[in-house]
PDB file of C-alpha atoms in Angstrom:
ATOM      1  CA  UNK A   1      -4.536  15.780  -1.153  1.00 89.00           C
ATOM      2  CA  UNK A   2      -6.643  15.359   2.218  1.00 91.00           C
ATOM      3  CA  UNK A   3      -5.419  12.347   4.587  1.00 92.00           C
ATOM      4  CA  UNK A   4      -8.169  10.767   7.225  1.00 94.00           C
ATOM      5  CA  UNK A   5      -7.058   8.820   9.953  1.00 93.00           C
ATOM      6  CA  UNK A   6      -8.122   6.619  12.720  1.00 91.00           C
ATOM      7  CA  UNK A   7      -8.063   6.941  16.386  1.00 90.00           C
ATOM      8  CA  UNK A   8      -4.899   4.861  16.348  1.00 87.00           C
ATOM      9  CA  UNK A   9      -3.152   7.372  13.822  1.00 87.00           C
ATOM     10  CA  UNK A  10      -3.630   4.909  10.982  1.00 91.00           C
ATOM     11  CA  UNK A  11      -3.982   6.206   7.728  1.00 94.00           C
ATOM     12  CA  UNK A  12      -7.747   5.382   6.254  1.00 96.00           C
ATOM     13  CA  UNK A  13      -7.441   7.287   2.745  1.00 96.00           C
ATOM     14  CA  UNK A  14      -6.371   9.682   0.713  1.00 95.00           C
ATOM     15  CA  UNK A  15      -8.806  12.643  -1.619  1.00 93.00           C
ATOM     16  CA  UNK A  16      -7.324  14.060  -4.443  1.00 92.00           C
ATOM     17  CA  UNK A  17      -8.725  16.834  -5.047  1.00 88.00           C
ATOM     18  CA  UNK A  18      -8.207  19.099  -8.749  1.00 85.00           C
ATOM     19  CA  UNK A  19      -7.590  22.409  -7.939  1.00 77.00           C
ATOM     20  CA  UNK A  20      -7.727  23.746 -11.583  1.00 73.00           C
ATOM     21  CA  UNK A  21     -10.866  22.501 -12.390  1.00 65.00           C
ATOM     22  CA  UNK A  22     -13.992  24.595 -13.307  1.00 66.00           C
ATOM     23  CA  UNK A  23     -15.704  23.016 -10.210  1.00 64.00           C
ATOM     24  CA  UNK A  24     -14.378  23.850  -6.861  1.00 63.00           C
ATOM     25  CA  UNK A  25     -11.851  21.283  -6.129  1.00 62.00           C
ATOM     26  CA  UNK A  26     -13.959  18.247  -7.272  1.00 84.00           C
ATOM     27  CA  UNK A  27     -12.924  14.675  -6.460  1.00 87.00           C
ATOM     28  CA  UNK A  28     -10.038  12.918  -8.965  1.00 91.00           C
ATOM     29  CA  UNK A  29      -9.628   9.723  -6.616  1.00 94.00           C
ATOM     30  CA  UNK A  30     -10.124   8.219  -3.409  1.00 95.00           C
ATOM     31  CA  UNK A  31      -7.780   5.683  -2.154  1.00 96.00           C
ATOM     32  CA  UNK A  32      -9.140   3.767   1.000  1.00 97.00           C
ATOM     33  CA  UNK A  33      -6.981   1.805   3.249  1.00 97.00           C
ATOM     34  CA  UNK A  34      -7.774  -1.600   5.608  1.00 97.00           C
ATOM     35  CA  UNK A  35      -5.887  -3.170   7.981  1.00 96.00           C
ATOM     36  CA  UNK A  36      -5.213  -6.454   9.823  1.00 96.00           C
ATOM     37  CA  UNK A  37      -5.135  -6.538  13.679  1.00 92.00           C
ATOM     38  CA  UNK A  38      -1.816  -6.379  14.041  1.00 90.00           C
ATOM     39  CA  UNK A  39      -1.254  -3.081  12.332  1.00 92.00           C
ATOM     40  CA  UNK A  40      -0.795  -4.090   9.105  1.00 96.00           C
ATOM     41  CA  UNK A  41      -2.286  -3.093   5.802  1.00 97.00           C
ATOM     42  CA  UNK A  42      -4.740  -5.273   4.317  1.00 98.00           C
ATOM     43  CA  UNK A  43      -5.880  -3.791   1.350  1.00 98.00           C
ATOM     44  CA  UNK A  44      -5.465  -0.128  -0.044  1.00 97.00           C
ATOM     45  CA  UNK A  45      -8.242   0.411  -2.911  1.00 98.00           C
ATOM     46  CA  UNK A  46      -7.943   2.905  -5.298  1.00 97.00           C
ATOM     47  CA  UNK A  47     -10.878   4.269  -6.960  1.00 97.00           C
ATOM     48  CA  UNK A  48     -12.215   7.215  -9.426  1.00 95.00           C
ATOM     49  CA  UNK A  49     -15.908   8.897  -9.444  1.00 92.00           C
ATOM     50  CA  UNK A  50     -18.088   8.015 -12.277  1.00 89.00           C
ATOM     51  CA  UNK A  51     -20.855  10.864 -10.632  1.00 82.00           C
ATOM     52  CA  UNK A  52     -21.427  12.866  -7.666  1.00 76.00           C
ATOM     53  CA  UNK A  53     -22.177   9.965  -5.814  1.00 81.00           C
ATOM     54  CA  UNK A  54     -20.654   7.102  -7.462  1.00 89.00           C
ATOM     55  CA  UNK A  55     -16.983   5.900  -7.229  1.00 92.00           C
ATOM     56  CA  UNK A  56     -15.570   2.764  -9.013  1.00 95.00           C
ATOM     57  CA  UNK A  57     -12.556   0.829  -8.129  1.00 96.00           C
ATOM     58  CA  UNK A  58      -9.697   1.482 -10.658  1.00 97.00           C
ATOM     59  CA  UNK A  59      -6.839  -0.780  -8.248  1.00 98.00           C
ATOM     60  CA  UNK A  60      -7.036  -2.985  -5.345  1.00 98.00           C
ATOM     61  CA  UNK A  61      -3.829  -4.087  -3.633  1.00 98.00           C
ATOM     62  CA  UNK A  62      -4.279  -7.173  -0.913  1.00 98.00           C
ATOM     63  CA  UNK A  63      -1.569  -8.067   1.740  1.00 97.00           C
ATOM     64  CA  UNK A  64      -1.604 -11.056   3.702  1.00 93.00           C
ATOM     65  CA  UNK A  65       0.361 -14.014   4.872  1.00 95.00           C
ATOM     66  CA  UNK A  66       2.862 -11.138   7.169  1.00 97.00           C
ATOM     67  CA  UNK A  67       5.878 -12.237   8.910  1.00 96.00           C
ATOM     68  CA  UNK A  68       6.563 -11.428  12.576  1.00 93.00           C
ATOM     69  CA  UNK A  69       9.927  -9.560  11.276  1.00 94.00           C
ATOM     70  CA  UNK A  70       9.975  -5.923  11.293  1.00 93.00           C
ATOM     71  CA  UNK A  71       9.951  -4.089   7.867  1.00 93.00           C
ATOM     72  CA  UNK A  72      12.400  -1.951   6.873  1.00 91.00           C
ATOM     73  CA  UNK A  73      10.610   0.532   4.670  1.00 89.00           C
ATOM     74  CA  UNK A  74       6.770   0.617   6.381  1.00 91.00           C
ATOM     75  CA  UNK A  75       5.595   3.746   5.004  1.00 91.00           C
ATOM     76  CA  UNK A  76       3.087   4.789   1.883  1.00 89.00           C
ATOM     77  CA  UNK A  77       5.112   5.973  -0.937  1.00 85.00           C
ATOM     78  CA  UNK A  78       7.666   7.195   1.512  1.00 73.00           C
ATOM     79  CA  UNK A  79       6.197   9.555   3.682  1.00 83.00           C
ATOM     80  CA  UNK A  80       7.325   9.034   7.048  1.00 79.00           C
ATOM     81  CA  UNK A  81       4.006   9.763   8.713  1.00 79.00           C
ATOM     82  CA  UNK A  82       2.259   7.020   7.120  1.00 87.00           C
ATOM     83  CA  UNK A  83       3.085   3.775   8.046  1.00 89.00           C
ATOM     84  CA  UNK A  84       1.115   0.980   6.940  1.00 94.00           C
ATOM     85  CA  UNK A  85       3.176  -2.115   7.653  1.00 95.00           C
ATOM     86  CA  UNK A  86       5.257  -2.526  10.388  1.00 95.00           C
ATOM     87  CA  UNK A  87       5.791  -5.983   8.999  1.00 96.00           C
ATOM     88  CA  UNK A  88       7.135  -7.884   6.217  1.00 97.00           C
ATOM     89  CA  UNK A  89       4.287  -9.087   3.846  1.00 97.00           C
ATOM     90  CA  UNK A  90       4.483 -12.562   2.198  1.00 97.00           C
ATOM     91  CA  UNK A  91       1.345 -11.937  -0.569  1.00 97.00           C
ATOM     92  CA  UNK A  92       0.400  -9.663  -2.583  1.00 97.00           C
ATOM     93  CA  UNK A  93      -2.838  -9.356  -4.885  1.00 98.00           C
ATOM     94  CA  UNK A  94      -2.833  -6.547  -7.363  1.00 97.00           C
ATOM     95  CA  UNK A  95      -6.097  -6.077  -9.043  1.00 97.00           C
ATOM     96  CA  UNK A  96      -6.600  -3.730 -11.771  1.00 96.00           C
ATOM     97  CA  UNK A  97      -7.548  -3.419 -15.555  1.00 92.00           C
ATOM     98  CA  UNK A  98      -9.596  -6.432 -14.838  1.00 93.00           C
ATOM     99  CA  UNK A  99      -6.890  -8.515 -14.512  1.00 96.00           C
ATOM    100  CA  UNK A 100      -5.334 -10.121 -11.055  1.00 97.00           C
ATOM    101  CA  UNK A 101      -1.659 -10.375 -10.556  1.00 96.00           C
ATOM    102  CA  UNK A 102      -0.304 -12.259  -7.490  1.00 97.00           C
ATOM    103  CA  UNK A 103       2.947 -12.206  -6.023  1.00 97.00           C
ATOM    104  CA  UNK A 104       5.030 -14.188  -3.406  1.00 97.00           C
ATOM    105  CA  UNK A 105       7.436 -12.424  -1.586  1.00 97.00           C
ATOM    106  CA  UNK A 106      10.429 -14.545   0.194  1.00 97.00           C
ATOM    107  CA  UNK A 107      12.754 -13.138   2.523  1.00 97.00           C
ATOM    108  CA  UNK A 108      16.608 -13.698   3.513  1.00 97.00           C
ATOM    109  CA  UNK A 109      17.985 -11.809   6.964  1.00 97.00           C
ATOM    110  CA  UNK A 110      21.407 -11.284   8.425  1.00 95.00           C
ATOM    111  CA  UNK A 111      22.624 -12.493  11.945  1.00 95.00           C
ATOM    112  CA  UNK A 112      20.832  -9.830  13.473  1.00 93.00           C
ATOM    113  CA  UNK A 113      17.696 -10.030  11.642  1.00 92.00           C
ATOM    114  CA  UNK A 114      17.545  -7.677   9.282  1.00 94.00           C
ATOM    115  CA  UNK A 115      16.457  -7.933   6.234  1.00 96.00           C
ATOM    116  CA  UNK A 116      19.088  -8.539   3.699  1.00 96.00           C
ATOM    117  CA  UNK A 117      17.251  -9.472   0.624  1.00 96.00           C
ATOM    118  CA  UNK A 118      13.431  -9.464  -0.584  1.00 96.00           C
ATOM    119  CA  UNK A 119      12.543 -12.043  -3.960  1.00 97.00           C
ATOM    120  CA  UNK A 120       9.164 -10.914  -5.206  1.00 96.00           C
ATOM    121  CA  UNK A 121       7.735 -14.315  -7.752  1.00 97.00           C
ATOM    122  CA  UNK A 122       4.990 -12.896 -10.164  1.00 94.00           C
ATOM    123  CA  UNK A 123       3.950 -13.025 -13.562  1.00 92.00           C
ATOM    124  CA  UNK A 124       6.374 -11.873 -14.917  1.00 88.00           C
ATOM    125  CA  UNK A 125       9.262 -13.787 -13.414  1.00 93.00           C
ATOM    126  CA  UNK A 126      11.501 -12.886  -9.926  1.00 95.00           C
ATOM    127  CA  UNK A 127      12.906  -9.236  -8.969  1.00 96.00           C
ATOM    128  CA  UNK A 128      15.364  -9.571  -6.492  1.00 97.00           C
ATOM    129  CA  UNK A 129      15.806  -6.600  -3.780  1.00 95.00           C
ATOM    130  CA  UNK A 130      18.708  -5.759  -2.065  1.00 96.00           C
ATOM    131  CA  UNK A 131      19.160  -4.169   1.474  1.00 94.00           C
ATOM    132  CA  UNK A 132      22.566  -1.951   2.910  1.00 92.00           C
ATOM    133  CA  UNK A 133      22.381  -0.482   6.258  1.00 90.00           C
ATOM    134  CA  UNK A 134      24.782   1.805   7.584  1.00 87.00           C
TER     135      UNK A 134
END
């Protein structure tokens, strides 16, 4: 994998690269990150090359409608050196398999502010996630 950033140490994608392909490390995806103004992810765009020169988009994910409440868990996939949302998103747009899937996400906090529980509404019903803090 090779990571670009921005000037403001935001990451702007991700190469994969196969290393045990005939070809010297060709290109297996590309997954290209936006952002909002305030820091926060917009969309990050997945997408897989059909030729040397052409890529198309295998999964879009859109986040919008933030809340001014700091996020818990604002990394990619868990690597502390990425973060991509220092806030709490309120929409999400998954696009893939040419098919849309939208989600609301609702919040409840503690006395302090933090985040104590996260509802996600979709398509296929309500998960409910729980936060502990030590």
């Amino acid at each position: 994998e090779e990571y670009t950033f921005d000037s403001e140490n935001r990451i702007l994608g991700i190469t994969v690269r196969d290393r045990n392909a005939v070809a010297q490390n060709p290109v297996k995806s590309y997954t290209e990150f936006t952002y909002h103004d305030n820091g926060n992810v917009h969309t990050i765009t997945t997408m897989e090359p059909i030729s040397n020169l052409e890529y198309k988009v295998i999964r879009k994910i859109t986040y919008s409608d933030y809340l001014e409440k700091t996020n818990p868990v604002p990394y990619y996939q868990d690597i502390p050196a990425l973060l991509i949302q220092p806030h709490l998103p309120g929409k999400v747009i998954i696009e893939e398999h040419e098919t849309t899937f939208t989600y609301g996400l609702t919040y409840q906090f503690d006395t302090s502010g933090k985040v104590t529980s996260r509802n996600v509404s979709g398509p296929s019903g309500t998960e409910i996630t729980r936060y502990s803090y030590y």
